[in-house]
XYZ file of C-alpha atoms in Angstrom:
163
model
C 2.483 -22.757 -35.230
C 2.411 -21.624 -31.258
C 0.723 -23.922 -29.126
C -1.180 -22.514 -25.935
C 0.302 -24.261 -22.887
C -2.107 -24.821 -19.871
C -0.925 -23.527 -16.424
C 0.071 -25.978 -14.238
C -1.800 -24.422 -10.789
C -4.677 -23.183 -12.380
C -6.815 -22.420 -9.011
C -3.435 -20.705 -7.611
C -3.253 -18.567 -10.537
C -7.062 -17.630 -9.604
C -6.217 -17.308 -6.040
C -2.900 -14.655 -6.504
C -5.384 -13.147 -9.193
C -8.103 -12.243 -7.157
C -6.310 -11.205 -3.902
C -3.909 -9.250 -6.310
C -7.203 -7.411 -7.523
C -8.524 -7.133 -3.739
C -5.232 -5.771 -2.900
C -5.297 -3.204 -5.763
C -9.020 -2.279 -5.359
C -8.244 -2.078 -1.144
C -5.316 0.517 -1.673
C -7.229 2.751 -4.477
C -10.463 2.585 -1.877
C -8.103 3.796 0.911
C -6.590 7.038 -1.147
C -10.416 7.481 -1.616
C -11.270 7.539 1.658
C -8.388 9.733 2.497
C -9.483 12.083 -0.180
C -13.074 12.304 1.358
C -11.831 12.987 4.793
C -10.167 16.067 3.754
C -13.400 17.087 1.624
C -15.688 16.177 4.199
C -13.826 17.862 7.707
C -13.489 21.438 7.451
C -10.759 21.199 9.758
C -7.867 20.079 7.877
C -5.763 18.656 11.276
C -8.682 16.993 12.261
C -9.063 15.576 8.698
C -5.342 14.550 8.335
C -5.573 12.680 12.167
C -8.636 10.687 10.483
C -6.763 9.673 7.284
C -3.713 8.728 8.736
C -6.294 6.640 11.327
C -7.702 5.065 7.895
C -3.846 4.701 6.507
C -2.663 2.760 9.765
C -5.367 0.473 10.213
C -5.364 -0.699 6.425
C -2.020 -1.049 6.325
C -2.187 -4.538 7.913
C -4.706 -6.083 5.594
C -2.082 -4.684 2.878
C 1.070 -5.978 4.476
C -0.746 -9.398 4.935
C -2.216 -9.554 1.928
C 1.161 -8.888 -0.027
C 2.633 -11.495 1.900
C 0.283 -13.828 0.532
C 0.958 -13.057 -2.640
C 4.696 -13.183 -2.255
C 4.926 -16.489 -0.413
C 2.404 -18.294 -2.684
C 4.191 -16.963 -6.054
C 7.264 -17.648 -5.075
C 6.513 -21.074 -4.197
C 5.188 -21.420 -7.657
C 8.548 -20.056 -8.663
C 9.933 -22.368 -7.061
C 7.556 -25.266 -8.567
C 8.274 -23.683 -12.299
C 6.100 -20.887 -12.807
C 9.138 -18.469 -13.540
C 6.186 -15.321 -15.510
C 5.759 -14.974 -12.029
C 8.897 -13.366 -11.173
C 8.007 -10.168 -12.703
C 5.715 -9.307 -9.408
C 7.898 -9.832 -6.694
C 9.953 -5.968 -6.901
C 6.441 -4.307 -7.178
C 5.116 -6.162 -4.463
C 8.511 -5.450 -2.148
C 8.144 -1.768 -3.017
C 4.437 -2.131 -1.862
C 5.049 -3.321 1.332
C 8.373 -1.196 2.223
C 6.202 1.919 1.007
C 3.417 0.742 3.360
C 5.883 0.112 6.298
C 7.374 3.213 6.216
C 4.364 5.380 5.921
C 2.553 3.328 8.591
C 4.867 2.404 11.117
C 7.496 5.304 10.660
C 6.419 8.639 9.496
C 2.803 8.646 10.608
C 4.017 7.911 14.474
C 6.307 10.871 13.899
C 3.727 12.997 12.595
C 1.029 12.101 15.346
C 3.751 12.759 17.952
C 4.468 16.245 16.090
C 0.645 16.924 16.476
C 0.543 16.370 20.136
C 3.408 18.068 21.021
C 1.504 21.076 19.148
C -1.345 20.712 20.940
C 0.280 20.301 24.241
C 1.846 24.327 23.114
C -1.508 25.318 22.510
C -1.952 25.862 18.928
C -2.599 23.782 15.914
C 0.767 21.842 14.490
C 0.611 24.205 11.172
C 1.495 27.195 13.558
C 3.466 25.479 15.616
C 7.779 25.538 14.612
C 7.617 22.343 13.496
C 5.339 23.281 10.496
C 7.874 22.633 8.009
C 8.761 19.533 9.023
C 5.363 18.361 9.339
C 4.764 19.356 5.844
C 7.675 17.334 4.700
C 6.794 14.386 6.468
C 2.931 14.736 4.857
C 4.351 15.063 1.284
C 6.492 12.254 2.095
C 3.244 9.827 3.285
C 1.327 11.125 -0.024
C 3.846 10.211 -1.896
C 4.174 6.794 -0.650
C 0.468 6.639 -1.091
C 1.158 7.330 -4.944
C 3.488 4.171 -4.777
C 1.247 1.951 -3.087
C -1.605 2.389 -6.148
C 1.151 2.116 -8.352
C 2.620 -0.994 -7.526
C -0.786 -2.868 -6.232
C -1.766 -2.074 -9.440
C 1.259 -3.164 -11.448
C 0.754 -6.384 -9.437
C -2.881 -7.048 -10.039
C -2.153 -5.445 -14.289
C 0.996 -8.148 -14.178
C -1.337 -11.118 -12.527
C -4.088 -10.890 -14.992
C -1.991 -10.116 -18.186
C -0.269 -13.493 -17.465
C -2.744 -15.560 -17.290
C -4.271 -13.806 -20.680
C -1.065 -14.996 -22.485
């Protein structure tokens, strides 16, 4: 016979739950809004300057709210609550994939933009085209990672509490 077994920090569960979800819901919103830049401004530097605007200013409330997740489950870890070692390498890739799209490539691509703009033409006709297209796939692709992994989190958070 299995016997259910009762968590021992139900409202902390609840808690890492529901900013988990917030987190997950917060990144998917933000590729959204990204999205709806680029289908709303015709011009597509103009629209790629507002979604890296949306990207940067987001990426605090991420990087805080994964910290919050990390410190309280690992202090459940710590306390016995060992299921909850499955979410720590999602959230570490979460945060490392919003650090380096926030604080390292975007700089880097705003820079390449100015310096552009400062030439006198847009930065797709400008030399460094290439590299600014390598350094956008780069950012989308850490985008991909983020919704991945918040949503690994929140997927792992709620399935154990279900079991």
């Amino acid at each position: 016979m299995v016997e259910a077994t009762k968590l021992q920090h139900p409202l902390t569960h609840r808690l890492l739950r529901f900013l988990a979800c917030i987190l997950a819901g917060g990144v998917i919103s933000q590729a959204f809004g990204c999205l709806a830049a680029y289908l709303i401004i015709t011009d597509s530097q103009a629209a790629g300057m507002v979604a890296n605007i949306v990207v940067q200013h987001l990426s605090y409330y991420f990087l805080g709210c994964a910290f919050a997740i990390l410190s309280i489950a690992n202090i459940l870890i710590k306390r016995g609550a060992s299921p909850l070692k499955n979410i720590r390498l999602p959230l570490l890739i979460l945060m490392m994939a919003v650090a380096v799209a926030s604080f390292l490539l975007i700089p880097r691509m705003d820079y390449l933009r100015e310096t552009a703009l400062i030439d006198g033409m847009p930065v797709m006709l400008s030399p460094f085209a290439g590299y600014f297209q390598v350094l956008n796939i780069l950012v989308l692709m850490l985008l991909l990672t983020q919704i991945v992994s918040s949503a690994v989190v929140a997927w792992r958070l709620c399935n154990s509490e279900s079991t």
